[in-house]
mmCIF file of C-alpha atoms in Angstrom:
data_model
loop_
_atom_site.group_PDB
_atom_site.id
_atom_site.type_symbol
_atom_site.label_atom_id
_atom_site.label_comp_id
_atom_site.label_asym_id
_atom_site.label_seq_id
_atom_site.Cartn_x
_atom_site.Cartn_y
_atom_site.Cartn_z
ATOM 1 C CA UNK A 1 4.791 11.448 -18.256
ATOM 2 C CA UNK A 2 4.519 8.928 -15.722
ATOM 3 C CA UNK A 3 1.173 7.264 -15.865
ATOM 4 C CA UNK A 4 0.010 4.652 -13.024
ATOM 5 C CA UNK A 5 -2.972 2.036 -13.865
ATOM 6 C CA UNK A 6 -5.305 1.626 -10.973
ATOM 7 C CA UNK A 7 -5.498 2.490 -7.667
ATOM 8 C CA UNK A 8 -6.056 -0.329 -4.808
ATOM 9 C CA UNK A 9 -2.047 -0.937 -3.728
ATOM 10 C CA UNK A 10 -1.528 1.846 -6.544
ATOM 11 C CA UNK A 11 -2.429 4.625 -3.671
ATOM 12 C CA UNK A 12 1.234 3.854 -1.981
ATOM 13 C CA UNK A 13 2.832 5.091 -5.638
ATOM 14 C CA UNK A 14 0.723 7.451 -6.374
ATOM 15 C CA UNK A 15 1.484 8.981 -2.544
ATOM 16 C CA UNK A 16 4.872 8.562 -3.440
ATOM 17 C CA UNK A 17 4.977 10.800 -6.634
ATOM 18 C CA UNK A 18 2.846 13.240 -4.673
ATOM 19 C CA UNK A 19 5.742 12.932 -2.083
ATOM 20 C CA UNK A 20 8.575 13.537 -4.199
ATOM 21 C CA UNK A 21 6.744 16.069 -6.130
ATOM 22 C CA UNK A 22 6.655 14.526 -9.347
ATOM 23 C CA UNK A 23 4.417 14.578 -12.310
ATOM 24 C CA UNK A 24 2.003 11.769 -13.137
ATOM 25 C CA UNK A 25 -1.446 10.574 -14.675
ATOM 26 C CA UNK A 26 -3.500 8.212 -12.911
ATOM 27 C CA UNK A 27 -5.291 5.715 -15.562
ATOM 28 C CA UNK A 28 -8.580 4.323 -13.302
ATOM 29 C CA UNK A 29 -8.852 0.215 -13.905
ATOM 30 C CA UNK A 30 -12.252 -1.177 -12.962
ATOM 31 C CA UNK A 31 -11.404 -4.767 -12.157
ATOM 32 C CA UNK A 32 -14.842 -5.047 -10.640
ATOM 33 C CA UNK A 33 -16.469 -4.517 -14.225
ATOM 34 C CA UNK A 34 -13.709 -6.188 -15.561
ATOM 35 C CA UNK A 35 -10.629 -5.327 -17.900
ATOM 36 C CA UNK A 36 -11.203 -7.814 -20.822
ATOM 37 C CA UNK A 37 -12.089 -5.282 -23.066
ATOM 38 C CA UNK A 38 -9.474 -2.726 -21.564
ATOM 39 C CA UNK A 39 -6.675 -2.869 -24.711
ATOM 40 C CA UNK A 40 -4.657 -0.098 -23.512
ATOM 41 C CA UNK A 41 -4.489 -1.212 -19.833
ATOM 42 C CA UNK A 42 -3.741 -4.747 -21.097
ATOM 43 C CA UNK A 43 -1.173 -3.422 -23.350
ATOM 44 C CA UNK A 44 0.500 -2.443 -20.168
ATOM 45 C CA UNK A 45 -0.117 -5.484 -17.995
ATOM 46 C CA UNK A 46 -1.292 -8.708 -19.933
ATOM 47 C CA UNK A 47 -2.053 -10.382 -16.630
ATOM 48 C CA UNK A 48 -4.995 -7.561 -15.764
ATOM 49 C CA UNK A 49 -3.818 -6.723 -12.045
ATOM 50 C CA UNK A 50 -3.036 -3.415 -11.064
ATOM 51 C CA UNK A 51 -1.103 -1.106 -10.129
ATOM 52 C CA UNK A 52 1.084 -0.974 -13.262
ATOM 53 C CA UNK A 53 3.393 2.102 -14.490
ATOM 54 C CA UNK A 54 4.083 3.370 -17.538
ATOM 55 C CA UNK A 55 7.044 5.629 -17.343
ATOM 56 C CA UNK A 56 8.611 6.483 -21.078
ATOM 57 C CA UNK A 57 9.809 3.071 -22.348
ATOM 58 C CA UNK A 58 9.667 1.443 -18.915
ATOM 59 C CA UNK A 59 6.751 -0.856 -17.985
ATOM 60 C CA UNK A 60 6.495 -2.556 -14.248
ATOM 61 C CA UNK A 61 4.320 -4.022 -11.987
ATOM 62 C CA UNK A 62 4.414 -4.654 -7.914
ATOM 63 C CA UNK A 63 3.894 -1.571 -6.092
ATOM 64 C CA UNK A 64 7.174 -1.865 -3.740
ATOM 65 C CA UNK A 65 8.765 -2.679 -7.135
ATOM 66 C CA UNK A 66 7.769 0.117 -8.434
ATOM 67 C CA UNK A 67 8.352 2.518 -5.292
ATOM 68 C CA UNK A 68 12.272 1.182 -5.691
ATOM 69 C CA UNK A 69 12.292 2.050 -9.493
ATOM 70 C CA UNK A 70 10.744 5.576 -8.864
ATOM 71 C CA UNK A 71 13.641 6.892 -5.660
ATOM 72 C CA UNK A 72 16.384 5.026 -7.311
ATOM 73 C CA UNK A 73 15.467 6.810 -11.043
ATOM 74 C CA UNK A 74 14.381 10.054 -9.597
ATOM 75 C CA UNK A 75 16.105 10.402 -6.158
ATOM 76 C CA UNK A 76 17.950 10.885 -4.080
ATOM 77 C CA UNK A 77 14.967 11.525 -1.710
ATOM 78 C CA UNK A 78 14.848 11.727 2.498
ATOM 79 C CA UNK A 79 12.122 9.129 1.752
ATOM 80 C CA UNK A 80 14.517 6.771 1.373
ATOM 81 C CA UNK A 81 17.798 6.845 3.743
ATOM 82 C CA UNK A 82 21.450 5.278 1.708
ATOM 83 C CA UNK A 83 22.853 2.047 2.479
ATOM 84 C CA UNK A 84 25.063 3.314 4.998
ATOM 85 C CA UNK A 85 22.264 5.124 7.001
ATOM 86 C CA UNK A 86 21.882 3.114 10.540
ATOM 87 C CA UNK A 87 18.213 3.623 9.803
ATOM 88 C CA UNK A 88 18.698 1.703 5.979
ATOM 89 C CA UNK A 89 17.984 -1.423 7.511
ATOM 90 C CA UNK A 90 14.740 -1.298 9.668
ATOM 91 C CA UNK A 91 13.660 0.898 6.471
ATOM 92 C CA UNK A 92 14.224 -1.763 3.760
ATOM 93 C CA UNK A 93 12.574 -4.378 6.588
ATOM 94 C CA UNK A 94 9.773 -2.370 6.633
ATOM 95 C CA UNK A 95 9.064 -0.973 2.918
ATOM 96 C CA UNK A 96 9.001 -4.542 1.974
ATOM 97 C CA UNK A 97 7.231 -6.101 5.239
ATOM 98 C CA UNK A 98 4.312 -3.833 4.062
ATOM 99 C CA UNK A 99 3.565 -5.909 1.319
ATOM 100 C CA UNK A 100 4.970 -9.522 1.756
ATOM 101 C CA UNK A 101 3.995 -9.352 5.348
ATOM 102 C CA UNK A 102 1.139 -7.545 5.742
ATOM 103 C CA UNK A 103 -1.227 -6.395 2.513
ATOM 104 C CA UNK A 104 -0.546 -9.973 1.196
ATOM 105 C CA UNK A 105 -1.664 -12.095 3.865
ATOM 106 C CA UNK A 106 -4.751 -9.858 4.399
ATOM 107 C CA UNK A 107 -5.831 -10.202 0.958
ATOM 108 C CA UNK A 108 -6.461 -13.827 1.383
ATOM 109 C CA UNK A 109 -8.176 -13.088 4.539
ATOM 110 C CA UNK A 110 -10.566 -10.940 2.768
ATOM 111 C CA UNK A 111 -11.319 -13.239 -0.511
ATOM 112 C CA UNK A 112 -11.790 -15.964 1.674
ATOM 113 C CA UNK A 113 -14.595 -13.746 3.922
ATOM 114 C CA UNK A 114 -16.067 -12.223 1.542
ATOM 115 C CA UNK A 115 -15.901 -14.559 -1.849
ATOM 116 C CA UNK A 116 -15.582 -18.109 -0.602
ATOM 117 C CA UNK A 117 -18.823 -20.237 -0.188
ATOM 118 C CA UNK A 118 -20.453 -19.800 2.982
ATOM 119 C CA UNK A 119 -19.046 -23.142 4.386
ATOM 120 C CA UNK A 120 -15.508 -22.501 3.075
ATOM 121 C CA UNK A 121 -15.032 -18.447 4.793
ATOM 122 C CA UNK A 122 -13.175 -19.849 7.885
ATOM 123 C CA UNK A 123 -11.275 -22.341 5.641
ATOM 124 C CA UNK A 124 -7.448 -23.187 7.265
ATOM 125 C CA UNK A 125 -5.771 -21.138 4.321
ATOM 126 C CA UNK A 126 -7.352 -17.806 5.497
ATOM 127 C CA UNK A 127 -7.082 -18.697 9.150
ATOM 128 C CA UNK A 128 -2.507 -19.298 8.224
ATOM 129 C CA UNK A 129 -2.834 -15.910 6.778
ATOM 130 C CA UNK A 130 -4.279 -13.760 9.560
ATOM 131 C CA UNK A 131 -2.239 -15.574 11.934
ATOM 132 C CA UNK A 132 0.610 -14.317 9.551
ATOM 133 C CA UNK A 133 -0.548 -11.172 9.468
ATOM 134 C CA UNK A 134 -0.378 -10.898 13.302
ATOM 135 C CA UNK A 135 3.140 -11.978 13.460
ATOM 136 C CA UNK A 136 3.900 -9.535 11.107
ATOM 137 C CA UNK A 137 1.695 -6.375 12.795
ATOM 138 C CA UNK A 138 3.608 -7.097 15.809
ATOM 139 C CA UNK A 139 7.136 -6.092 14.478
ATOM 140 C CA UNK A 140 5.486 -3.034 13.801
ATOM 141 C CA UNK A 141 3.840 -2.448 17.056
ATOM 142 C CA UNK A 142 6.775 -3.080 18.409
ATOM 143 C CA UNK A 143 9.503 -0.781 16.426
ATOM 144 C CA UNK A 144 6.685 2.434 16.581
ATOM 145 C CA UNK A 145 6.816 1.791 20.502
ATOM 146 C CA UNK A 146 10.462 3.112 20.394
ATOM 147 C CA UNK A 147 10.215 5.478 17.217
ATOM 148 C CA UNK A 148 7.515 7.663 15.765
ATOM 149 C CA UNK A 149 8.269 5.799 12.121
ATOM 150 C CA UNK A 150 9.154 2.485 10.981
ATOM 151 C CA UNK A 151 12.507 4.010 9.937
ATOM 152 C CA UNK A 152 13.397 5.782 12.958
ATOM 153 C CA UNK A 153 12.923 9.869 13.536
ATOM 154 C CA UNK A 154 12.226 10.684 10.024
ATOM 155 C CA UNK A 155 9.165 9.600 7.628
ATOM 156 C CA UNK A 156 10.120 6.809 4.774
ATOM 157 C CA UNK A 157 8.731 5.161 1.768
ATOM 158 C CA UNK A 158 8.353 2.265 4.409
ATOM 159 C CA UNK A 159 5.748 4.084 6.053
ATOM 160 C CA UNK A 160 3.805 4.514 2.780
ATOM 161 C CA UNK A 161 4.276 0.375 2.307
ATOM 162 C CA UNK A 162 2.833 0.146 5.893
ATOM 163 C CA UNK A 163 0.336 2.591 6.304
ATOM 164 C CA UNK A 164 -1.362 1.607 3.342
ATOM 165 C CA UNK A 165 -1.350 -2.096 4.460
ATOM 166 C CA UNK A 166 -2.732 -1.368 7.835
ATOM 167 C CA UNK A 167 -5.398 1.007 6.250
ATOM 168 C CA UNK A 168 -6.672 -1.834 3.889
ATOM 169 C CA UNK A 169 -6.454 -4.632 6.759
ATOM 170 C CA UNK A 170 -8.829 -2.168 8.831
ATOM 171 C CA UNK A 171 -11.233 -0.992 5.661
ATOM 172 C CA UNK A 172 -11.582 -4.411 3.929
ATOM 173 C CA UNK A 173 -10.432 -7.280 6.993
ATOM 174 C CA UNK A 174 -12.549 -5.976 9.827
ATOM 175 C CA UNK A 175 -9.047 -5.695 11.549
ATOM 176 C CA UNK A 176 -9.360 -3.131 14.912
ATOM 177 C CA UNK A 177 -6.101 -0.616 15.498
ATOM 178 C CA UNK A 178 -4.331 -0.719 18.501
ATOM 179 C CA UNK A 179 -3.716 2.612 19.814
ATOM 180 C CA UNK A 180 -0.111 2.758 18.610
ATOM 181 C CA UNK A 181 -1.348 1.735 15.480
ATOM 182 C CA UNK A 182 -4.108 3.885 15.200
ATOM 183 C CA UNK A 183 -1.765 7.092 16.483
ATOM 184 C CA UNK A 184 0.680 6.184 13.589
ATOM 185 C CA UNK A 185 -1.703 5.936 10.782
ATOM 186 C CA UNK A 186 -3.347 9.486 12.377
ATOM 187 C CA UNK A 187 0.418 10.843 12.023
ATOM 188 C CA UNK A 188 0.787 9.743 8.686
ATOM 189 C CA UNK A 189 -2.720 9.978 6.733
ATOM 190 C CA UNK A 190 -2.201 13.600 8.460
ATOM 191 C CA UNK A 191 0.850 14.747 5.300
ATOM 192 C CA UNK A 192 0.096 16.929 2.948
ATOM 193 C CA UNK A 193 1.658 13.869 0.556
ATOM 194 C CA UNK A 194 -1.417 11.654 1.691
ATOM 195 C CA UNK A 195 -3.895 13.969 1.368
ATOM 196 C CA UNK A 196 -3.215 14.779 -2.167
ATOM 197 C CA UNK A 197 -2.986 11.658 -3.358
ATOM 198 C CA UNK A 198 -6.353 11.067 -1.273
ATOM 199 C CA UNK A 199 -7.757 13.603 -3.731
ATOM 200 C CA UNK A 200 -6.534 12.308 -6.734
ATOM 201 C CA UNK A 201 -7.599 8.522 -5.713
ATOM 202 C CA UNK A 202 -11.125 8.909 -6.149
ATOM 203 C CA UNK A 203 -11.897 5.031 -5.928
ATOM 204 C CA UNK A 204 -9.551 5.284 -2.515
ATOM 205 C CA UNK A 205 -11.296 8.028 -0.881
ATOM 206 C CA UNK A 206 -14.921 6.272 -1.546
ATOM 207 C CA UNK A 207 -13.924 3.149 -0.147
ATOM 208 C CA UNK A 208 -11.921 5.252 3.194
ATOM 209 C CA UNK A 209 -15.485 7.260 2.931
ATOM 210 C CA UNK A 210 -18.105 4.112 3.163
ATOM 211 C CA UNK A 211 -15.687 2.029 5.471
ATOM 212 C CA UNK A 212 -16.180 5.207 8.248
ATOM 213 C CA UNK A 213 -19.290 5.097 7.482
ATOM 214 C CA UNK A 214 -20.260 1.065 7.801
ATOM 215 C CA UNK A 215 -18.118 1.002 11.124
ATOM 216 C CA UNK A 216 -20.287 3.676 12.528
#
């Protein structure tokens, strides 16, 4: 049985499996209350981040990481085009621009807004990362102006990596979508793959649930 610790970037693997059709438990983590007295999920990950997987023998963190281990041990899958696909390469650009350029410079835009002292929120650090992020948000405004995915025709594991950043930029960074933006994210929160992993996230579908709610 595959088993995936914590949701937070965990939602893009667990839409994944739910994607490819594939069996799995999701373990809940409660960072918030802590995991210092969480053996089993520290067994797993020492360092106490999430998501990890459990799959058989195999252990990893890093949720593109992990995306790549699940298609390459339990593809093939249209989610992810071959090598010699023209689309390979604005999908590979993307899967991993949805994390490295994207989720990870909001985060630091978030802990410094909402955790830093009150003289240290608008600190140089978090104002580099948002300006990052922006760089970054424009390749993708860009590509979905000439394709309905980040891939091309045909929806990808990239859009998962993206989505998901661009959903947590707007929930937890105050960040408004553009109407490309927002039409892509309406296209793909709208699969059947998204919704059931939706259901089975119940910290993610609070958190989508009081984020509508606080920005109306």
């Amino acid at each position: 049985m595959i088993t995936v610790f914590g949701e937070g970037r965990g939602f893009r693997v667990v839409w994944l499996l739910e994607e490819m059709g594939l069996d799995y438990a999701l373990r809940p983590v409660d960072l918030i209350a802590g995991v210092e007295d969480d053996h089993e999920f520290l067994a797993i990950n020492p360092d106490g981040f999430i998501p990890a997987l459990q799959d058989g023998d195999v252990t990893m963190v890093e949720s593109i990481a992990i995306m790549e281990y699940l298609i390459a041990r339990y593809g093939p899958t249209p989610l992810a085009p071959g090598a010699q696909d023209p689309t390979f390469p604005a999908y590979q650009q993307f899967l991993h621009l949805g994390e490295a350029g994207l989720a990870a410079s909001m985060y630091f835009v978030v802990v410094s807004r909402n955790l830093a002292p009150e003289g240290e929120k608008q600190n140089w650090g978090a104002a580099k990362a948002l300006e990052v992020f922006n760089s970054r948000r424009g390749l993708v405004t860009r590509r979905l102006a000439h394709s309905p995915y980040l891939a091309g025709d045909a929806f990808t594991a990239a859009d998962i990596s993206v989505t998901y950043a661009l959903e947590f930029a707007q929930r937890a960074g105050g960040i408004t979508l553009g109407k490309t933006e927002h039409d892509y994210v309406a296209r793909t929160s709208s699969r059947d793959g998204y919704q059931r992993a939706m259901a089975s996230c119940h910290a993610t579908r609070a958190w989508a649930a009081r984020s509508a709610s606080e920005a109306h």
